[in-house]
Amino acid sequence: MCASYSPKAVGITGGIGCGKTTVVSAFAELGVPAFVADRVAARYYDSPDFCHAVAQTLGADVLATPDTVDKVRLAQRVFSDPEALTALNTLVHPRVMADFERWLPQQRSPYALFESAILYECGLDARMDATIVVYLDRAERMRRLLLRDRVPEERIEARMARQLPSEVLLEKADYVILNYEGNPRARQVDCVHRQILSRL
Ligand code: ADP
């Protein structure tokens, strides 16, 4: 493998509760690493510099202390104010993509996954060589999320409303994994994996 080798980037997304995390674990069993954008972004809030940048953009009232963000207040703010959400995304996404570009060449596999719940919504698919959508209809996602998160239905509805409808995701995907109970997930992942490898 030459020094400049970099794996291909494959985005994986799907409506909240569709089973992205579960499917990404199945890819991991095949040796495919994943960069989980939400997890990486969550770590930015440990950095005072990042927290200062957020306060500069959104106002000091999102701070809990001079160096830390009050995440509950921040969430409420971006939830009720689309412009604040766009401003926050403008801070977060370039950092996420820069971290991804540093991480990707360190992986030793023909391709690596980039997991994001808002891959298409934020145009991050433009950087991907291919995209996978994990699909499950809304009613079944709601049923699983009520079990998983034990939060009110309205809260889940509100989070769903910020994503593209999962049927729209289907039109955008290069590969689709149907994550219904009883569907052989491992076989679908294996099949998508082999197709991706054959097309690299
Ligand atoms: P996401 O990361 O897309 O929000 P998760 O992977 O956390 O979704 O899955 C949501 C919930 O559904 C979890 O509790 C998970 O254990 C469950 N789940 C995932 N795939 C299946 C499946 N094929 N059958 C039944 N339950 C599933």
PDB file of C-alpha atoms and ligand atoms in Angstrom:
ATOM      1  CA  MET A   1       0.000   0.000   0.000  1.00  0.00           C
ATOM      2  CA  CYS A   2       1.537   3.321  -1.020  1.00  0.00           C
ATOM      3  CA  ALA A   3       1.764   6.257   1.402  1.00  0.00           C
ATOM      4  CA  SER A   4      -0.863   8.330  -0.415  1.00  0.00           C
ATOM      5  CA  TYR A   5      -3.432   5.545  -0.344  1.00  0.00           C
ATOM      6  CA  SER A   6      -6.826   6.621   0.969  1.00  0.00           C
ATOM      7  CA  PRO A   7      -9.891   4.404   1.209  1.00  0.00           C
ATOM      8  CA  LYS A   8     -13.067   5.388  -0.607  1.00  0.00           C
ATOM      9  CA  ALA A   9     -15.686   7.197   1.463  1.00  0.00           C
ATOM     10  CA  VAL A  10     -19.139   5.635   1.734  1.00  0.00           C
ATOM     11  CA  GLY A  11     -21.827   7.647   3.532  1.00  0.00           C
ATOM     12  CA  ILE A  12     -24.422   5.795   5.552  1.00  0.00           C
ATOM     13  CA  THR A  13     -27.606   7.447   6.742  1.00  0.00           C
ATOM     14  CA  GLY A  14     -31.249   6.838   7.531  1.00  0.00           C
ATOM     15  CA  GLY A  15     -34.084   8.237   9.602  1.00  0.00           C
ATOM     16  CA  ILE A  16     -33.571   8.260  13.346  1.00  0.00           C
ATOM     17  CA  GLY A  17     -34.323   4.813  14.753  1.00  0.00           C
ATOM     18  CA  CYS A  18     -33.875   3.002  11.425  1.00  0.00           C
ATOM     19  CA  GLY A  19     -30.932   1.015  12.826  1.00  0.00           C
ATOM     20  CA  LYS A  20     -27.887   2.862  11.472  1.00  0.00           C
ATOM     21  CA  THR A  21     -25.800   2.029  14.519  1.00  0.00           C
ATOM     22  CA  THR A  22     -26.797  -1.611  14.333  1.00  0.00           C
ATOM     23  CA  VAL A  23     -26.006  -1.832  10.610  1.00  0.00           C
ATOM     24  CA  VAL A  24     -22.662  -0.053  11.057  1.00  0.00           C
ATOM     25  CA  SER A  25     -21.742  -2.755  13.604  1.00  0.00           C
ATOM     26  CA  ALA A  26     -22.494  -5.403  10.982  1.00  0.00           C
ATOM     27  CA  PHE A  27     -20.093  -3.656   8.575  1.00  0.00           C
ATOM     28  CA  ALA A  28     -17.481  -3.553  11.338  1.00  0.00           C
ATOM     29  CA  GLU A  29     -17.677  -7.344  11.511  1.00  0.00           C
ATOM     30  CA  LEU A  30     -16.592  -7.368   7.853  1.00  0.00           C
ATOM     31  CA  GLY A  31     -13.625  -5.131   8.707  1.00  0.00           C
ATOM     32  CA  VAL A  32     -15.168  -1.870   7.480  1.00  0.00           C
ATOM     33  CA  PRO A  33     -14.365   1.013   9.851  1.00  0.00           C
ATOM     34  CA  ALA A  34     -16.821   3.833  10.520  1.00  0.00           C
ATOM     35  CA  PHE A  35     -16.445   7.513  11.313  1.00  0.00           C
ATOM     36  CA  VAL A  36     -19.529   8.427  13.361  1.00  0.00           C
ATOM     37  CA  ALA A  37     -20.057  12.137  12.723  1.00  0.00           C
ATOM     38  CA  ASP A  38     -22.359  12.785  15.701  1.00  0.00           C
ATOM     39  CA  ARG A  39     -19.934  11.142  18.104  1.00  0.00           C
ATOM     40  CA  VAL A  40     -16.991  13.162  16.777  1.00  0.00           C
ATOM     41  CA  ALA A  41     -18.998  16.406  16.874  1.00  0.00           C
ATOM     42  CA  ALA A  42     -20.095  15.753  20.468  1.00  0.00           C
ATOM     43  CA  ARG A  43     -16.432  15.792  21.520  1.00  0.00           C
ATOM     44  CA  TYR A  44     -15.941  19.344  20.177  1.00  0.00           C
ATOM     45  CA  TYR A  45     -17.854  20.666  23.183  1.00  0.00           C
ATOM     46  CA  ASP A  46     -14.965  19.505  25.422  1.00  0.00           C
ATOM     47  CA  SER A  47     -12.832  22.226  23.819  1.00  0.00           C
ATOM     48  CA  PRO A  48     -13.087  25.757  25.319  1.00  0.00           C
ATOM     49  CA  ASP A  49     -12.083  27.212  21.933  1.00  0.00           C
ATOM     50  CA  PHE A  50     -15.027  25.553  20.247  1.00  0.00           C
ATOM     51  CA  CYS A  51     -17.390  26.632  23.029  1.00  0.00           C
ATOM     52  CA  HIS A  52     -16.161  30.221  22.635  1.00  0.00           C
ATOM     53  CA  ALA A  53     -16.811  30.028  18.889  1.00  0.00           C
ATOM     54  CA  VAL A  54     -20.358  28.786  19.557  1.00  0.00           C
ATOM     55  CA  ALA A  55     -20.962  31.625  22.023  1.00  0.00           C
ATOM     56  CA  GLN A  56     -19.585  34.154  19.569  1.00  0.00           C
ATOM     57  CA  THR A  57     -21.985  32.915  16.906  1.00  0.00           C
ATOM     58  CA  LEU A  58     -25.093  32.269  18.978  1.00  0.00           C
ATOM     59  CA  GLY A  59     -24.668  34.501  21.992  1.00  0.00           C
ATOM     60  CA  ALA A  60     -23.247  34.045  25.471  1.00  0.00           C
ATOM     61  CA  ASP A  61     -26.580  32.778  26.812  1.00  0.00           C
ATOM     62  CA  VAL A  62     -25.745  29.298  25.413  1.00  0.00           C
ATOM     63  CA  LEU A  63     -22.793  29.065  27.811  1.00  0.00           C
ATOM     64  CA  ALA A  64     -23.015  27.172  31.097  1.00  0.00           C
ATOM     65  CA  THR A  65     -19.622  28.488  32.306  1.00  0.00           C
ATOM     66  CA  PRO A  66     -17.156  30.782  30.452  1.00  0.00           C
ATOM     67  CA  ASP A  67     -15.614  27.671  28.822  1.00  0.00           C
ATOM     68  CA  THR A  68     -18.517  25.243  28.464  1.00  0.00           C
ATOM     69  CA  VAL A  69     -21.769  25.156  26.543  1.00  0.00           C
ATOM     70  CA  ASP A  70     -25.084  24.390  28.199  1.00  0.00           C
ATOM     71  CA  LYS A  71     -26.117  21.606  25.827  1.00  0.00           C
ATOM     72  CA  VAL A  72     -29.755  21.586  26.882  1.00  0.00           C
ATOM     73  CA  ARG A  73     -30.058  25.312  26.274  1.00  0.00           C
ATOM     74  CA  LEU A  74     -28.182  25.020  22.983  1.00  0.00           C
ATOM     75  CA  ALA A  75     -30.491  22.223  21.843  1.00  0.00           C
ATOM     76  CA  GLN A  76     -33.573  24.264  22.757  1.00  0.00           C
ATOM     77  CA  ARG A  77     -32.173  27.266  20.932  1.00  0.00           C
ATOM     78  CA  VAL A  78     -31.340  25.534  17.650  1.00  0.00           C
ATOM     79  CA  PHE A  79     -34.557  23.614  17.831  1.00  0.00           C
ATOM     80  CA  SER A  80     -36.723  26.721  17.905  1.00  0.00           C
ATOM     81  CA  ASP A  81     -34.526  28.829  15.609  1.00  0.00           C
ATOM     82  CA  PRO A  82     -33.602  27.419  12.169  1.00  0.00           C
ATOM     83  CA  GLU A  83     -31.093  30.218  11.574  1.00  0.00           C
ATOM     84  CA  ALA A  84     -29.262  29.320  14.784  1.00  0.00           C
ATOM     85  CA  LEU A  85     -29.191  25.692  13.639  1.00  0.00           C
ATOM     86  CA  THR A  86     -27.688  26.714  10.290  1.00  0.00           C
ATOM     87  CA  ALA A  87     -25.103  28.848  12.094  1.00  0.00           C
ATOM     88  CA  LEU A  88     -24.179  25.973  14.398  1.00  0.00           C
ATOM     89  CA  ASN A  89     -23.915  23.589  11.445  1.00  0.00           C
ATOM     90  CA  THR A  90     -21.597  26.071   9.745  1.00  0.00           C
ATOM     91  CA  LEU A  91     -19.293  25.782  12.741  1.00  0.00           C
ATOM     92  CA  VAL A  92     -19.547  22.022  13.166  1.00  0.00           C
ATOM     93  CA  HIS A  93     -19.543  20.596   9.641  1.00  0.00           C
ATOM     94  CA  PRO A  94     -16.228  21.953   8.335  1.00  0.00           C
ATOM     95  CA  ARG A  95     -14.557  20.599  11.494  1.00  0.00           C
ATOM     96  CA  VAL A  96     -16.226  17.226  11.091  1.00  0.00           C
ATOM     97  CA  MET A  97     -15.180  16.986   7.458  1.00  0.00           C
ATOM     98  CA  ALA A  98     -11.609  18.064   8.266  1.00  0.00           C
ATOM     99  CA  ASP A  99     -11.430  15.381  10.980  1.00  0.00           C
ATOM    100  CA  PHE A 100     -12.856  12.844   8.557  1.00  0.00           C
ATOM    101  CA  GLU A 101     -10.222  13.742   5.940  1.00  0.00           C
ATOM    102  CA  ARG A 102      -7.486  13.178   8.558  1.00  0.00           C
ATOM    103  CA  TRP A 103      -9.036   9.925   9.761  1.00  0.00           C
ATOM    104  CA  LEU A 104      -9.761   8.373   6.355  1.00  0.00           C
ATOM    105  CA  PRO A 105      -6.181   7.869   5.068  1.00  0.00           C
ATOM    106  CA  GLN A 106      -5.292   6.166   8.352  1.00  0.00           C
ATOM    107  CA  GLN A 107      -7.790   3.358   7.656  1.00  0.00           C
ATOM    108  CA  ARG A 108      -6.521   0.200   6.060  1.00  0.00           C
ATOM    109  CA  SER A 109      -9.560  -1.008   4.159  1.00  0.00           C
ATOM    110  CA  PRO A 110     -10.754  -0.467   0.590  1.00  0.00           C
ATOM    111  CA  TYR A 111     -13.534   1.804   1.868  1.00  0.00           C
ATOM    112  CA  ALA A 112     -14.715   3.309   5.144  1.00  0.00           C
ATOM    113  CA  LEU A 113     -18.136   4.458   6.316  1.00  0.00           C
ATOM    114  CA  PHE A 114     -19.124   8.004   7.228  1.00  0.00           C
ATOM    115  CA  GLU A 115     -22.237   7.770   9.414  1.00  0.00           C
ATOM    116  CA  SER A 116     -24.466  10.811   9.693  1.00  0.00           C
ATOM    117  CA  ALA A 117     -28.196  11.198  10.340  1.00  0.00           C
ATOM    118  CA  ILE A 118     -28.225  14.331   8.148  1.00  0.00           C
ATOM    119  CA  LEU A 119     -25.906  13.274   5.331  1.00  0.00           C
ATOM    120  CA  TYR A 120     -28.116  14.531   2.482  1.00  0.00           C
ATOM    121  CA  GLU A 121     -29.799  17.315   4.471  1.00  0.00           C
ATOM    122  CA  CYS A 122     -26.408  19.017   4.915  1.00  0.00           C
ATOM    123  CA  GLY A 123     -24.979  18.158   1.509  1.00  0.00           C
ATOM    124  CA  LEU A 124     -22.247  15.973   3.008  1.00  0.00           C
ATOM    125  CA  ASP A 125     -23.061  13.282   0.437  1.00  0.00           C
ATOM    126  CA  ALA A 126     -21.226  15.445  -2.124  1.00  0.00           C
ATOM    127  CA  ARG A 127     -17.918  14.237  -0.628  1.00  0.00           C
ATOM    128  CA  MET A 128     -18.926  10.546  -0.676  1.00  0.00           C
ATOM    129  CA  ASP A 129     -18.024   8.034  -3.361  1.00  0.00           C
ATOM    130  CA  ALA A 130     -21.303   6.229  -2.653  1.00  0.00           C
ATOM    131  CA  THR A 131     -24.141   6.312  -0.141  1.00  0.00           C
ATOM    132  CA  ILE A 132     -26.118   3.688   1.757  1.00  0.00           C
ATOM    133  CA  VAL A 133     -29.557   4.271   3.251  1.00  0.00           C
ATOM    134  CA  VAL A 134     -30.852   2.110   6.074  1.00  0.00           C
ATOM    135  CA  TYR A 135     -34.605   2.075   5.585  1.00  0.00           C
ATOM    136  CA  LEU A 136     -37.468   1.460   7.936  1.00  0.00           C
ATOM    137  CA  ASP A 137     -40.901   3.061   7.751  1.00  0.00           C
ATOM    138  CA  ARG A 138     -41.795   5.840  10.140  1.00  0.00           C
ATOM    139  CA  ALA A 139     -44.261   3.854  12.270  1.00  0.00           C
ATOM    140  CA  GLU A 140     -41.766   1.075  12.958  1.00  0.00           C
ATOM    141  CA  ARG A 141     -38.994   3.609  13.719  1.00  0.00           C
ATOM    142  CA  MET A 142     -41.311   5.306  16.196  1.00  0.00           C
ATOM    143  CA  ARG A 143     -42.090   1.965  17.842  1.00  0.00           C
ATOM    144  CA  ARG A 144     -38.378   1.148  18.275  1.00  0.00           C
ATOM    145  CA  LEU A 145     -37.470   4.638  19.492  1.00  0.00           C
ATOM    146  CA  LEU A 146     -40.207   4.647  22.128  1.00  0.00           C
ATOM    147  CA  LEU A 147     -38.653   1.425  23.432  1.00  0.00           C
ATOM    148  CA  ARG A 148     -35.036   2.608  23.081  1.00  0.00           C
ATOM    149  CA  ASP A 149     -35.213   6.199  24.330  1.00  0.00           C
ATOM    150  CA  ARG A 150     -38.306   6.199  26.571  1.00  0.00           C
ATOM    151  CA  VAL A 151     -39.068   9.828  25.701  1.00  0.00           C
ATOM    152  CA  PRO A 152     -42.446  11.331  24.700  1.00  0.00           C
ATOM    153  CA  GLU A 153     -43.724  10.591  21.207  1.00  0.00           C
ATOM    154  CA  GLU A 154     -43.880  14.349  20.420  1.00  0.00           C
ATOM    155  CA  ARG A 155     -40.144  14.698  21.084  1.00  0.00           C
ATOM    156  CA  ILE A 156     -39.380  11.915  18.597  1.00  0.00           C
ATOM    157  CA  GLU A 157     -41.853  13.414  16.078  1.00  0.00           C
ATOM    158  CA  ALA A 158     -40.005  16.733  16.339  1.00  0.00           C
ATOM    159  CA  ARG A 159     -36.642  15.074  15.699  1.00  0.00           C
ATOM    160  CA  MET A 160     -38.066  13.155  12.746  1.00  0.00           C
ATOM    161  CA  ALA A 161     -39.469  16.364  11.276  1.00  0.00           C
ATOM    162  CA  ARG A 162     -35.939  17.735  10.907  1.00  0.00           C
ATOM    163  CA  GLN A 163     -34.852  14.892   8.657  1.00  0.00           C
ATOM    164  CA  LEU A 164     -35.884  14.189   5.097  1.00  0.00           C
ATOM    165  CA  PRO A 165     -38.742  11.647   4.863  1.00  0.00           C
ATOM    166  CA  SER A 166     -37.198   8.195   4.618  1.00  0.00           C
ATOM    167  CA  GLU A 167     -38.927   7.604   1.273  1.00  0.00           C
ATOM    168  CA  VAL A 168     -36.942  10.554  -0.152  1.00  0.00           C
ATOM    169  CA  LEU A 169     -33.747   9.023   1.194  1.00  0.00           C
ATOM    170  CA  LEU A 170     -34.493   5.908  -0.848  1.00  0.00           C
ATOM    171  CA  GLU A 171     -34.392   7.916  -4.064  1.00  0.00           C
ATOM    172  CA  LYS A 172     -30.992   9.336  -3.195  1.00  0.00           C
ATOM    173  CA  ALA A 173     -29.293   6.120  -2.091  1.00  0.00           C
ATOM    174  CA  ASP A 174     -26.858   4.058  -4.142  1.00  0.00           C
ATOM    175  CA  TYR A 175     -27.511   1.085  -1.826  1.00  0.00           C
ATOM    176  CA  VAL A 176     -30.429   0.335   0.485  1.00  0.00           C
ATOM    177  CA  ILE A 177     -30.606  -1.924   3.521  1.00  0.00           C
ATOM    178  CA  LEU A 178     -34.117  -2.789   4.721  1.00  0.00           C
ATOM    179  CA  ASN A 179     -33.820  -3.191   8.449  1.00  0.00           C
ATOM    180  CA  TYR A 180     -37.112  -4.913   9.244  1.00  0.00           C
ATOM    181  CA  GLU A 181     -37.154  -7.459  11.999  1.00  0.00           C
ATOM    182  CA  GLY A 182     -36.629 -10.896  10.490  1.00  0.00           C
ATOM    183  CA  ASN A 183     -34.952  -9.469   7.377  1.00  0.00           C
ATOM    184  CA  PRO A 184     -31.531 -11.102   7.163  1.00  0.00           C
ATOM    185  CA  ARG A 185     -29.488  -8.022   7.958  1.00  0.00           C
ATOM    186  CA  ALA A 186     -26.118  -9.780   7.848  1.00  0.00           C
ATOM    187  CA  ARG A 187     -26.862 -11.101   4.365  1.00  0.00           C
ATOM    188  CA  GLN A 188     -27.915  -7.659   3.087  1.00  0.00           C
ATOM    189  CA  VAL A 189     -24.811  -6.046   4.554  1.00  0.00           C
ATOM    190  CA  ASP A 190     -22.651  -8.763   3.039  1.00  0.00           C
ATOM    191  CA  CYS A 191     -24.318  -8.232  -0.347  1.00  0.00           C
ATOM    192  CA  VAL A 192     -23.899  -4.416  -0.272  1.00  0.00           C
ATOM    193  CA  HIS A 193     -20.297  -4.872   0.898  1.00  0.00           C
ATOM    194  CA  ARG A 194     -19.484  -7.129  -2.055  1.00  0.00           C
ATOM    195  CA  GLN A 195     -21.171  -4.747  -4.499  1.00  0.00           C
ATOM    196  CA  ILE A 196     -19.215  -1.790  -3.157  1.00  0.00           C
ATOM    197  CA  LEU A 197     -15.948  -3.723  -3.372  1.00  0.00           C
ATOM    198  CA  SER A 198     -16.654  -4.762  -6.944  1.00  0.00           C
ATOM    199  CA  ARG A 199     -17.329  -1.155  -7.992  1.00  0.00           C
ATOM    200  CA  LEU A 200     -14.420   0.605  -6.291  1.00  0.00           C
TER     201      LEU A 200
HETATM  202  P1  ADP B   1     -30.225   4.611  14.746  1.00  0.00           P
HETATM  203  O1  ADP B   1     -28.750   4.527  15.027  1.00  0.00           O
HETATM  204  O2  ADP B   1     -30.539   4.648  13.288  1.00  0.00           O
HETATM  205  O3  ADP B   1     -30.956   5.696  15.484  1.00  0.00           O
HETATM  206  P2  ADP B   1     -30.310   2.074  16.202  1.00  0.00           P
HETATM  207  O4  ADP B   1     -29.267   1.249  15.519  1.00  0.00           O
HETATM  208  O5  ADP B   1     -30.003   2.616  17.565  1.00  0.00           O
HETATM  209  O6  ADP B   1     -30.879   3.237  15.244  1.00  0.00           O
HETATM  210  O7  ADP B   1     -31.641   1.148  16.277  1.00  0.00           O
HETATM  211  C1  ADP B   1     -32.847   1.645  16.904  1.00  0.00           C
HETATM  212  C2  ADP B   1     -33.424   0.555  17.809  1.00  0.00           C
HETATM  213  O8  ADP B   1     -33.902  -0.525  16.995  1.00  0.00           O
HETATM  214  C3  ADP B   1     -32.386  -0.036  18.754  1.00  0.00           C
HETATM  215  O9  ADP B   1     -33.008  -0.279  19.995  1.00  0.00           O
HETATM  216  C4  ADP B   1     -31.988  -1.347  18.062  1.00  0.00           C
HETATM  217  O10 ADP B   1     -31.589  -2.321  19.009  1.00  0.00           O
HETATM  218  C5  ADP B   1     -33.277  -1.757  17.356  1.00  0.00           C
HETATM  219  N1  ADP B   1     -33.053  -2.507  16.113  1.00  0.00           N
HETATM  220  C6  ADP B   1     -32.123  -2.230  15.157  1.00  0.00           C
HETATM  221  N2  ADP B   1     -32.222  -3.111  14.129  1.00  0.00           N
HETATM  222  C7  ADP B   1     -33.243  -3.956  14.458  1.00  0.00           C
HETATM  223  C8  ADP B   1     -33.878  -5.088  13.785  1.00  0.00           C
HETATM  224  N3  ADP B   1     -33.468  -5.517  12.571  1.00  0.00           N
HETATM  225  N4  ADP B   1     -34.893  -5.699  14.401  1.00  0.00           N
HETATM  226  C9  ADP B   1     -35.341  -5.253  15.605  1.00  0.00           C
HETATM  227  N5  ADP B   1     -34.822  -4.214  16.286  1.00  0.00           N
HETATM  228  C10 ADP B   1     -33.786  -3.554  15.716  1.00  0.00           C
END
